[in-house]
PDB file of N, CA and C in Angstrom:
ATOM      1  N   MET A1019      69.705 -63.564  28.814  1.00  0.00           N
ATOM      2  CA  MET A1019      69.308 -61.937  27.938  1.00  0.00           C
ATOM      3  C   MET A1019      68.013 -62.335  27.991  1.00  0.00           C
ATOM      4  N   THR A1020      66.779 -61.993  28.124  1.00  0.00           N
ATOM      5  CA  THR A1020      65.131 -62.560  27.454  1.00  0.00           C
ATOM      6  C   THR A1020      64.364 -61.630  26.526  1.00  0.00           C
ATOM      7  N   THR A1021      64.498 -61.847  25.663  1.00  0.00           N
ATOM      8  CA  THR A1021      64.328 -60.797  24.804  1.00  0.00           C
ATOM      9  C   THR A1021      62.863 -60.686  24.605  1.00  0.00           C
ATOM     10  N   GLN A1022      62.129 -59.493  23.885  1.00  0.00           N
ATOM     11  CA  GLN A1022      60.593 -58.576  24.305  1.00  0.00           C
ATOM     12  C   GLN A1022      60.014 -59.405  23.048  1.00  0.00           C
ATOM     13  N   GLN A1023      58.758 -59.811  22.933  1.00  0.00           N
ATOM     14  CA  GLN A1023      58.018 -59.819  21.796  1.00  0.00           C
ATOM     15  C   GLN A1023      57.493 -57.662  21.363  1.00  0.00           C
ATOM     16  N   PRO A1024      57.311 -57.937  20.138  1.00  0.00           N
ATOM     17  CA  PRO A1024      57.208 -57.072  19.498  1.00  0.00           C
ATOM     18  C   PRO A1024      55.805 -56.339  19.736  1.00  0.00           C
ATOM     19  N   ARG A1025      55.917 -56.088  20.272  1.00  0.00           N
ATOM     20  CA  ARG A1025      54.031 -55.139  20.103  1.00  0.00           C
ATOM     21  C   ARG A1025      53.056 -54.684  19.012  1.00  0.00           C
ATOM     22  N   ARG A1026      52.170 -56.166  18.882  1.00  0.00           N
ATOM     23  CA  ARG A1026      51.543 -55.805  17.432  1.00  0.00           C
ATOM     24  C   ARG A1026      50.873 -54.571  17.763  1.00  0.00           C
ATOM     25  N   LEU A1027      50.377 -54.161  15.973  1.00  0.00           N
ATOM     26  CA  LEU A1027      49.671 -53.729  15.534  1.00  0.00           C
ATOM     27  C   LEU A1027      48.222 -53.135  16.615  1.00  0.00           C
ATOM     28  N   ASP A1028      47.928 -52.218  17.105  1.00  0.00           N
ATOM     29  CA  ASP A1028      46.753 -51.402  17.588  1.00  0.00           C
ATOM     30  C   ASP A1028      46.043 -50.460  16.886  1.00  0.00           C
ATOM     31  N   THR A1029      44.485 -50.333  17.049  1.00  0.00           N
ATOM     32  CA  THR A1029      43.594 -49.284  16.306  1.00  0.00           C
ATOM     33  C   THR A1029      44.452 -48.206  16.593  1.00  0.00           C
ATOM     34  N   ASP A1030      45.201 -48.125  17.535  1.00  0.00           N
ATOM     35  CA  ASP A1030      45.205 -46.364  17.530  1.00  0.00           C
ATOM     36  C   ASP A1030      46.927 -46.217  15.787  1.00  0.00           C
ATOM     37  N   ASP A1031      47.715 -47.636  16.080  1.00  0.00           N
ATOM     38  CA  ASP A1031      48.356 -46.715  15.349  1.00  0.00           C
ATOM     39  C   ASP A1031      47.896 -47.179  13.292  1.00  0.00           C
ATOM     40  N   MET A1032      47.029 -48.210  13.615  1.00  0.00           N
ATOM     41  CA  MET A1032      46.075 -48.070  11.932  1.00  0.00           C
ATOM     42  C   MET A1032      45.736 -46.394  12.236  1.00  0.00           C
ATOM     43  N   ARG A1033      44.732 -45.640  13.055  1.00  0.00           N
ATOM     44  CA  ARG A1033      44.105 -44.622  12.677  1.00  0.00           C
ATOM     45  C   ARG A1033      44.579 -43.944  12.802  1.00  0.00           C
ATOM     46  N   ASP A1034      46.063 -43.948  12.824  1.00  0.00           N
ATOM     47  CA  ASP A1034      47.419 -42.296  12.864  1.00  0.00           C
ATOM     48  C   ASP A1034      47.861 -42.611  11.341  1.00  0.00           C
ATOM     49  N   ALA A1035      47.285 -43.304  10.800  1.00  0.00           N
ATOM     50  CA  ALA A1035      48.090 -43.635   9.695  1.00  0.00           C
ATOM     51  C   ALA A1035      46.981 -43.505   8.441  1.00  0.00           C
ATOM     52  N   LEU A1036      45.663 -43.472   8.832  1.00  0.00           N
ATOM     53  CA  LEU A1036      44.683 -43.139   8.165  1.00  0.00           C
ATOM     54  C   LEU A1036      44.217 -41.698   8.238  1.00  0.00           C
ATOM     55  N   ALA A1037      44.137 -41.129   9.464  1.00  0.00           N
ATOM     56  CA  ALA A1037      43.993 -39.988  10.069  1.00  0.00           C
ATOM     57  C   ALA A1037      45.599 -39.009   8.611  1.00  0.00           C
ATOM     58  N   TYR A1038      46.583 -39.680   8.546  1.00  0.00           N
ATOM     59  CA  TYR A1038      48.066 -38.929   7.902  1.00  0.00           C
ATOM     60  C   TYR A1038      47.747 -38.684   6.547  1.00  0.00           C
ATOM     61  N   MET A1039      46.585 -40.189   5.625  1.00  0.00           N
ATOM     62  CA  MET A1039      46.886 -40.001   4.906  1.00  0.00           C
ATOM     63  C   MET A1039      45.225 -39.259   4.509  1.00  0.00           C
ATOM     64  N   ARG A1040      44.454 -38.393   5.365  1.00  0.00           N
ATOM     65  CA  ARG A1040      43.535 -38.048   5.035  1.00  0.00           C
ATOM     66  C   ARG A1040      43.994 -36.479   4.748  1.00  0.00           C
ATOM     67  N   ALA A1041      45.318 -36.941   6.050  1.00  0.00           N
ATOM     68  CA  ALA A1041      45.714 -35.011   6.092  1.00  0.00           C
ATOM     69  C   ALA A1041      46.222 -34.959   4.490  1.00  0.00           C
ATOM     70  N   THR A1042      46.946 -36.075   4.078  1.00  0.00           N
ATOM     71  CA  THR A1042      47.821 -36.307   3.120  1.00  0.00           C
ATOM     72  C   THR A1042      46.780 -35.580   1.892  1.00  0.00           C
ATOM     73  N   VAL A1043      46.191 -36.352   1.619  1.00  0.00           N
ATOM     74  CA  VAL A1043      44.869 -35.572   0.515  1.00  0.00           C
ATOM     75  C   VAL A1043      44.538 -34.715   1.157  1.00  0.00           C
ATOM     76  N   LEU A1044      43.887 -34.121   2.413  1.00  0.00           N
ATOM     77  CA  LEU A1044      43.575 -32.777   2.313  1.00  0.00           C
ATOM     78  C   LEU A1044      44.790 -31.703   1.977  1.00  0.00           C
ATOM     79  N   GLY A1045      46.062 -31.380   1.864  1.00  0.00           N
ATOM     80  CA  GLY A1045      47.306 -30.566   1.620  1.00  0.00           C
ATOM     81  C   GLY A1045      47.106 -30.039   3.588  1.00  0.00           C
ATOM     82  N   ASP A1046      46.471 -30.936   4.292  1.00  0.00           N
ATOM     83  CA  ASP A1046      46.983 -30.216   5.505  1.00  0.00           C
ATOM     84  C   ASP A1046      48.689 -30.712   6.210  1.00  0.00           C
ATOM     85  N   THR A1047      49.509 -29.684   6.179  1.00  0.00           N
ATOM     86  CA  THR A1047      50.767 -29.980   6.435  1.00  0.00           C
ATOM     87  C   THR A1047      50.925 -30.381   8.400  1.00  0.00           C
ATOM     88  N   ALA A1048      49.840 -29.098   8.150  1.00  0.00           N
ATOM     89  CA  ALA A1048      50.182 -28.852  10.054  1.00  0.00           C
ATOM     90  C   ALA A1048      49.024 -30.134  11.006  1.00  0.00           C
ATOM     91  N   GLY A1049      48.247 -30.969  10.048  1.00  0.00           N
ATOM     92  CA  GLY A1049      47.480 -32.454  10.214  1.00  0.00           C
ATOM     93  C   GLY A1049      49.468 -32.671  10.510  1.00  0.00           C
ATOM     94  N   ARG A1050      49.537 -33.218   9.631  1.00  0.00           N
ATOM     95  CA  ARG A1050      50.625 -34.638   8.924  1.00  0.00           C
ATOM     96  C   ARG A1050      51.380 -34.081   9.967  1.00  0.00           C
ATOM     97  N   MET A1051      52.364 -32.990  10.775  1.00  0.00           N
ATOM     98  CA  MET A1051      53.082 -32.407  11.199  1.00  0.00           C
ATOM     99  C   MET A1051      52.589 -33.130  12.625  1.00  0.00           C
ATOM    100  N   ALA A1052      51.877 -32.903  13.074  1.00  0.00           N
ATOM    101  CA  ALA A1052      51.033 -33.013  13.888  1.00  0.00           C
ATOM    102  C   ALA A1052      50.973 -34.272  14.346  1.00  0.00           C
ATOM    103  N   ILE A1053      50.992 -35.307  13.779  1.00  0.00           N
ATOM    104  CA  ILE A1053      50.384 -37.074  13.130  1.00  0.00           C
ATOM    105  C   ILE A1053      51.440 -37.214  13.802  1.00  0.00           C
ATOM    106  N   ALA A1054      52.838 -36.886  12.796  1.00  0.00           N
ATOM    107  CA  ALA A1054      54.028 -36.866  12.545  1.00  0.00           C
ATOM    108  C   ALA A1054      54.522 -37.174  14.053  1.00  0.00           C
ATOM    109  N   GLN A1055      54.440 -35.842  14.425  1.00  0.00           N
ATOM    110  CA  GLN A1055      55.314 -36.286  15.902  1.00  0.00           C
ATOM    111  C   GLN A1055      54.476 -36.339  17.318  1.00  0.00           C
ATOM    112  N   ASN A1056      53.226 -37.329  17.111  1.00  0.00           N
ATOM    113  CA  ASN A1056      52.455 -37.981  18.378  1.00  0.00           C
ATOM    114  C   ASN A1056      52.492 -39.433  18.027  1.00  0.00           C
ATOM    115  N   CYS A1057      52.570 -39.776  16.857  1.00  0.00           N
ATOM    116  CA  CYS A1057      52.084 -41.039  16.571  1.00  0.00           C
ATOM    117  C   CYS A1057      53.942 -41.639  16.536  1.00  0.00           C
ATOM    118  N   ASP A1058      53.778 -43.447  17.126  1.00  0.00           N
ATOM    119  CA  ASP A1058      54.562 -44.262  16.511  1.00  0.00           C
ATOM    120  C   ASP A1058      54.833 -44.753  15.671  1.00  0.00           C
ATOM    121  N   ALA A1059      56.073 -43.996  14.882  1.00  0.00           N
ATOM    122  CA  ALA A1059      55.542 -43.286  13.359  1.00  0.00           C
ATOM    123  C   ALA A1059      56.686 -45.200  12.849  1.00  0.00           C
ATOM    124  N   PRO A1060      56.822 -45.791  13.808  1.00  0.00           N
ATOM    125  CA  PRO A1060      57.566 -47.580  12.619  1.00  0.00           C
ATOM    126  C   PRO A1060      56.618 -47.858  12.763  1.00  0.00           C
ATOM    127  N   ARG A1061      55.209 -48.140  13.720  1.00  0.00           N
ATOM    128  CA  ARG A1061      53.945 -49.175  13.300  1.00  0.00           C
ATOM    129  C   ARG A1061      53.702 -47.798  12.519  1.00  0.00           C
ATOM    130  N   MET A1062      52.942 -46.725  12.155  1.00  0.00           N
ATOM    131  CA  MET A1062      52.517 -45.934  11.253  1.00  0.00           C
ATOM    132  C   MET A1062      52.907 -46.190   9.991  1.00  0.00           C
ATOM    133  N   LEU A1063      54.588 -46.483   9.880  1.00  0.00           N
ATOM    134  CA  LEU A1063      55.009 -46.969   9.081  1.00  0.00           C
ATOM    135  C   LEU A1063      53.728 -47.624   8.343  1.00  0.00           C
ATOM    136  N   ASP A1064      54.607 -48.378   9.228  1.00  0.00           N
ATOM    137  CA  ASP A1064      53.701 -50.788   9.284  1.00  0.00           C
ATOM    138  C   ASP A1064      52.520 -50.323   8.243  1.00  0.00           C
ATOM    139  N   CYS A1065      51.865 -49.499   8.561  1.00  0.00           N
ATOM    140  CA  CYS A1065      50.080 -49.618   8.750  1.00  0.00           C
ATOM    141  C   CYS A1065      49.982 -48.888   7.378  1.00  0.00           C
ATOM    142  N   LEU A1066      50.815 -48.351   7.173  1.00  0.00           N
ATOM    143  CA  LEU A1066      50.526 -47.996   5.540  1.00  0.00           C
ATOM    144  C   LEU A1066      50.977 -48.561   4.684  1.00  0.00           C
ATOM    145  N   THR A1067      52.270 -49.657   5.116  1.00  0.00           N
ATOM    146  CA  THR A1067      52.611 -49.988   4.078  1.00  0.00           C
ATOM    147  C   THR A1067      51.312 -51.318   4.485  1.00  0.00           C
ATOM    148  N   ALA A1068      50.926 -51.716   5.086  1.00  0.00           N
ATOM    149  CA  ALA A1068      49.520 -52.885   4.731  1.00  0.00           C
ATOM    150  C   ALA A1068      47.891 -52.052   4.336  1.00  0.00           C
ATOM    151  N   TYR A1069      48.308 -51.466   4.398  1.00  0.00           N
ATOM    152  CA  TYR A1069      47.077 -51.069   3.456  1.00  0.00           C
ATOM    153  C   TYR A1069      47.362 -50.711   2.059  1.00  0.00           C
ATOM    154  N   ALA A1070      48.676 -50.093   1.728  1.00  0.00           N
ATOM    155  CA  ALA A1070      48.977 -50.303   0.236  1.00  0.00           C
ATOM    156  C   ALA A1070      49.025 -51.183   0.095  1.00  0.00           C
ATOM    157  N   LEU A1071      49.293 -52.019   0.321  1.00  0.00           N
ATOM    158  CA  LEU A1071      49.862 -53.779  -0.230  1.00  0.00           C
ATOM    159  C   LEU A1071      48.455 -54.494  -0.515  1.00  0.00           C
ATOM    160  N   GLY A1072      47.470 -53.878   0.768  1.00  0.00           N
ATOM    161  CA  GLY A1072      46.224 -54.742   0.684  1.00  0.00           C
ATOM    162  C   GLY A1072      45.053 -54.104  -0.390  1.00  0.00           C
ATOM    163  N   LEU A1073      45.052 -52.475  -0.785  1.00  0.00           N
ATOM    164  CA  LEU A1073      44.973 -52.874  -1.900  1.00  0.00           C
ATOM    165  C   LEU A1073      45.594 -52.884  -3.357  1.00  0.00           C
ATOM    166  N   ALA A1074      46.734 -53.014  -2.928  1.00  0.00           N
ATOM    167  CA  ALA A1074      47.675 -53.300  -4.323  1.00  0.00           C
ATOM    168  C   ALA A1074      47.409 -54.964  -4.850  1.00  0.00           C
ATOM    169  N   GLU A1075      46.428 -55.958  -2.991  1.00  0.00           N
ATOM    170  CA  GLU A1075      46.670 -57.223  -3.431  1.00  0.00           C
ATOM    171  C   GLU A1075      45.287 -57.207  -4.071  1.00  0.00           C
ATOM    172  N   GLN A1076      43.680 -56.504  -3.767  1.00  0.00           N
ATOM    173  CA  GLN A1076      42.892 -56.821  -4.942  1.00  0.00           C
ATOM    174  C   GLN A1076      42.524 -55.393  -5.899  1.00  0.00           C
ATOM    175  N   ALA A1077      43.395 -54.791  -6.446  1.00  0.00           N
ATOM    176  CA  ALA A1077      43.336 -54.835  -7.540  1.00  0.00           C
ATOM    177  C   ALA A1077      44.347 -54.953  -8.838  1.00  0.00           C
ATOM    178  N   VAL A1078      44.791 -55.781  -8.172  1.00  0.00           N
ATOM    179  CA  VAL A1078      46.557 -55.887  -9.637  1.00  0.00           C
ATOM    180  C   VAL A1078      46.615 -56.957  -9.514  1.00  0.00           C
ATOM    181  N   GLU A1079      45.802 -58.105 -10.749  1.00  0.00           N
ATOM    182  CA  GLU A1079      45.918 -60.133 -10.923  1.00  0.00           C
ATOM    183  C   GLU A1079      47.668 -60.313 -10.563  1.00  0.00           C
ATOM    184  N   GLY A1080      47.916 -60.564  -9.455  1.00  0.00           N
ATOM    185  CA  GLY A1080      49.033 -60.786  -9.512  1.00  0.00           C
ATOM    186  C   GLY A1080      49.469 -61.139  -7.643  1.00  0.00           C
ATOM    187  N   GLY A1081      48.813 -59.603  -7.391  1.00  0.00           N
ATOM    188  CA  GLY A1081      49.008 -58.931  -5.748  1.00  0.00           C
ATOM    189  C   GLY A1081      50.387 -58.442  -5.625  1.00  0.00           C
ATOM    190  N   PRO A1082      50.724 -58.149  -4.576  1.00  0.00           N
ATOM    191  CA  PRO A1082      51.560 -56.664  -3.984  1.00  0.00           C
ATOM    192  C   PRO A1082      52.481 -56.932  -4.561  1.00  0.00           C
ATOM    193  N   LEU A1083      53.577 -58.388  -4.936  1.00  0.00           N
ATOM    194  CA  LEU A1083      54.913 -58.638  -5.825  1.00  0.00           C
ATOM    195  C   LEU A1083      54.952 -58.081  -6.674  1.00  0.00           C
ATOM    196  N   ALA A1084      53.615 -58.783  -7.472  1.00  0.00           N
ATOM    197  CA  ALA A1084      52.793 -57.572  -9.369  1.00  0.00           C
ATOM    198  C   ALA A1084      52.408 -56.550  -9.392  1.00  0.00           C
ATOM    199  N   TRP A1085      53.192 -55.776  -8.322  1.00  0.00           N
ATOM    200  CA  TRP A1085      52.506 -53.641  -7.645  1.00  0.00           C
ATOM    201  C   TRP A1085      53.406 -53.292  -8.486  1.00  0.00           C
ATOM    202  N   LEU A1086      54.300 -53.847  -6.785  1.00  0.00           N
ATOM    203  CA  LEU A1086      55.176 -53.861  -6.669  1.00  0.00           C
ATOM    204  C   LEU A1086      56.647 -53.702  -8.398  1.00  0.00           C
ATOM    205  N   ASP A1087      56.467 -55.153  -8.447  1.00  0.00           N
ATOM    206  CA  ASP A1087      57.350 -55.274  -9.615  1.00  0.00           C
ATOM    207  C   ASP A1087      56.638 -54.479 -10.819  1.00  0.00           C
ATOM    208  N   MET A1088      55.970 -53.455 -11.254  1.00  0.00           N
ATOM    209  CA  MET A1088      55.193 -52.787 -12.217  1.00  0.00           C
ATOM    210  C   MET A1088      55.746 -51.567 -11.965  1.00  0.00           C
ATOM    211  N   LEU A1089      55.660 -50.763 -10.799  1.00  0.00           N
ATOM    212  CA  LEU A1089      56.192 -49.750 -10.446  1.00  0.00           C
ATOM    213  C   LEU A1089      57.608 -49.375 -10.564  1.00  0.00           C
ATOM    214  N   THR A1090      58.863 -50.753  -9.958  1.00  0.00           N
ATOM    215  CA  THR A1090      59.888 -50.681 -10.529  1.00  0.00           C
ATOM    216  C   THR A1090      60.266 -50.893 -11.865  1.00  0.00           C
ATOM    217  N   LEU A1091      60.112 -51.059 -12.168  1.00  0.00           N
ATOM    218  CA  LEU A1091      59.595 -51.420 -13.903  1.00  0.00           C
ATOM    219  C   LEU A1091      59.629 -50.235 -14.441  1.00  0.00           C
ATOM    220  N   ASN A1092      58.230 -49.850 -13.758  1.00  0.00           N
ATOM    221  CA  ASN A1092      57.983 -47.680 -14.391  1.00  0.00           C
ATOM    222  C   ASN A1092      58.564 -47.250 -13.860  1.00  0.00           C
ATOM    223  N   VAL A1093      59.577 -47.592 -13.253  1.00  0.00           N
ATOM    224  CA  VAL A1093      59.945 -46.663 -12.122  1.00  0.00           C
ATOM    225  C   VAL A1093      60.337 -45.188 -12.936  1.00  0.00           C
ATOM    226  N   GLY A1094      60.920 -44.963 -14.180  1.00  0.00           N
ATOM    227  CA  GLY A1094      61.070 -43.924 -14.955  1.00  0.00           C
ATOM    228  C   GLY A1094      59.867 -42.847 -15.097  1.00  0.00           C
ATOM    229  N   ALA A1095      59.245 -43.678 -16.210  1.00  0.00           N
ATOM    230  CA  ALA A1095      57.693 -43.076 -16.179  1.00  0.00           C
ATOM    231  C   ALA A1095      57.190 -42.178 -14.859  1.00  0.00           C
ATOM    232  N   LEU A1096      57.237 -42.885 -13.384  1.00  0.00           N
ATOM    233  CA  LEU A1096      56.255 -42.285 -12.439  1.00  0.00           C
ATOM    234  C   LEU A1096      57.319 -41.156 -12.109  1.00  0.00           C
ATOM    235  N   ASP A1097      58.545 -41.121 -12.437  1.00  0.00           N
ATOM    236  CA  ASP A1097      59.395 -39.582 -12.263  1.00  0.00           C
ATOM    237  C   ASP A1097      58.949 -38.969 -13.160  1.00  0.00           C
ATOM    238  N   ARG A1098      58.902 -39.190 -14.249  1.00  0.00           N
ATOM    239  CA  ARG A1098      58.301 -38.519 -15.373  1.00  0.00           C
ATOM    240  C   ARG A1098      56.719 -37.360 -14.716  1.00  0.00           C
ATOM    241  N   LEU A1099      55.129 -38.447 -14.527  1.00  0.00           N
ATOM    242  CA  LEU A1099      55.025 -38.167 -13.922  1.00  0.00           C
ATOM    243  C   LEU A1099      55.005 -37.443 -12.526  1.00  0.00           C
ATOM    244  N   ILE A1100      55.524 -37.990 -11.813  1.00  0.00           N
ATOM    245  CA  ILE A1100      55.412 -36.798 -10.660  1.00  0.00           C
ATOM    246  C   ILE A1100      56.222 -35.730 -10.657  1.00  0.00           C
ATOM    247  N   ASP A1101      57.279 -35.496 -12.112  1.00  0.00           N
ATOM    248  CA  ASP A1101      57.660 -33.826 -12.062  1.00  0.00           C
ATOM    249  C   ASP A1101      56.822 -33.311 -12.975  1.00  0.00           C
ATOM    250  N   ALA A1102      55.835 -34.055 -13.431  1.00  0.00           N
ATOM    251  CA  ALA A1102      54.842 -32.689 -14.274  1.00  0.00           C
ATOM    252  C   ALA A1102      53.672 -32.660 -12.964  1.00  0.00           C
ATOM    253  N   ALA A1103      53.109 -32.835 -12.320  1.00  0.00           N
ATOM    254  CA  ALA A1103      52.036 -33.414 -10.990  1.00  0.00           C
ATOM    255  C   ALA A1103      52.941 -31.847 -10.528  1.00  0.00           C
ATOM    256  N   ARG A1104      53.930 -32.056 -10.186  1.00  0.00           N
ATOM    257  CA  ARG A1104      55.096 -31.121 -10.116  1.00  0.00           C
ATOM    258  C   ARG A1104      55.016 -30.134 -10.348  1.00  0.00           C
ATOM    259  N   GLU A1105      55.425 -29.642 -11.234  1.00  0.00           N
ATOM    260  CA  GLU A1105      54.911 -27.798 -12.581  1.00  0.00           C
ATOM    261  C   GLU A1105      53.902 -27.627 -12.793  1.00  0.00           C
ATOM    262  N   HIS A1106      53.008 -27.983 -12.773  1.00  0.00           N
ATOM    263  CA  HIS A1106      51.764 -28.334 -12.498  1.00  0.00           C
ATOM    264  C   HIS A1106      51.212 -27.464 -11.445  1.00  0.00           C
ATOM    265  N   ARG A1107      51.376 -28.118 -10.457  1.00  0.00           N
ATOM    266  CA  ARG A1107      50.979 -27.183  -8.917  1.00  0.00           C
ATOM    267  C   ARG A1107      51.370 -25.561  -8.800  1.00  0.00           C
ATOM    268  N   LEU A1108      53.225 -26.193  -9.535  1.00  0.00           N
ATOM    269  CA  LEU A1108      53.603 -25.186  -9.046  1.00  0.00           C
ATOM    270  C   LEU A1108      52.358 -23.449 -10.313  1.00  0.00           C
ATOM    271  N   ASP A1109      52.523 -24.171 -11.680  1.00  0.00           N
ATOM    272  CA  ASP A1109      51.763 -23.852 -12.658  1.00  0.00           C
ATOM    273  C   ASP A1109      50.243 -22.951 -12.020  1.00  0.00           C
ATOM    274  N   GLU A1110      49.807 -23.662 -10.835  1.00  0.00           N
ATOM    275  CA  GLU A1110      48.315 -22.731 -10.570  1.00  0.00           C
ATOM    276  C   GLU A1110      48.460 -22.375  -9.867  1.00  0.00           C
ATOM    277  N   ASP A1111      50.194 -22.424  -8.888  1.00  0.00           N
ATOM    278  CA  ASP A1111      49.884 -21.159  -7.401  1.00  0.00           C
ATOM    279  C   ASP A1111      50.514 -20.145  -7.789  1.00  0.00           C
ATOM    280  N   GLY A1112      50.936 -20.296  -9.354  1.00  0.00           N
ATOM    281  CA  GLY A1112      51.575 -18.012  -9.529  1.00  0.00           C
ATOM    282  C   GLY A1112      50.803 -17.775 -10.500  1.00  0.00           C
ATOM    283  N   ASP A1113      49.215 -18.781 -10.034  1.00  0.00           N
ATOM    284  CA  ASP A1113      48.689 -17.662 -10.997  1.00  0.00           C
ATOM    285  C   ASP A1113      48.129 -17.086 -10.201  1.00  0.00           C
TER     286      ASP A1113
END
């Protein structure tokens, strides 16, 4: 039985990830759905992870592992921030 080498991430995978992030920032749900349905999702997820860890490498002393440790240690605070943001968004939509 021969094993197939995994395909390397390519520019299409990276562009899908960037388009998905842009659609998320712009609140474009239809755009996000279109990208998700037409991309290679595992590869796009790999690209999103690479982008996030690349930013962590530059932004946090100690690199990606320090950033992940910080998030893990503060998951309760992150949950509260997410809940507050969600509540704020609902308040704005209800006005």
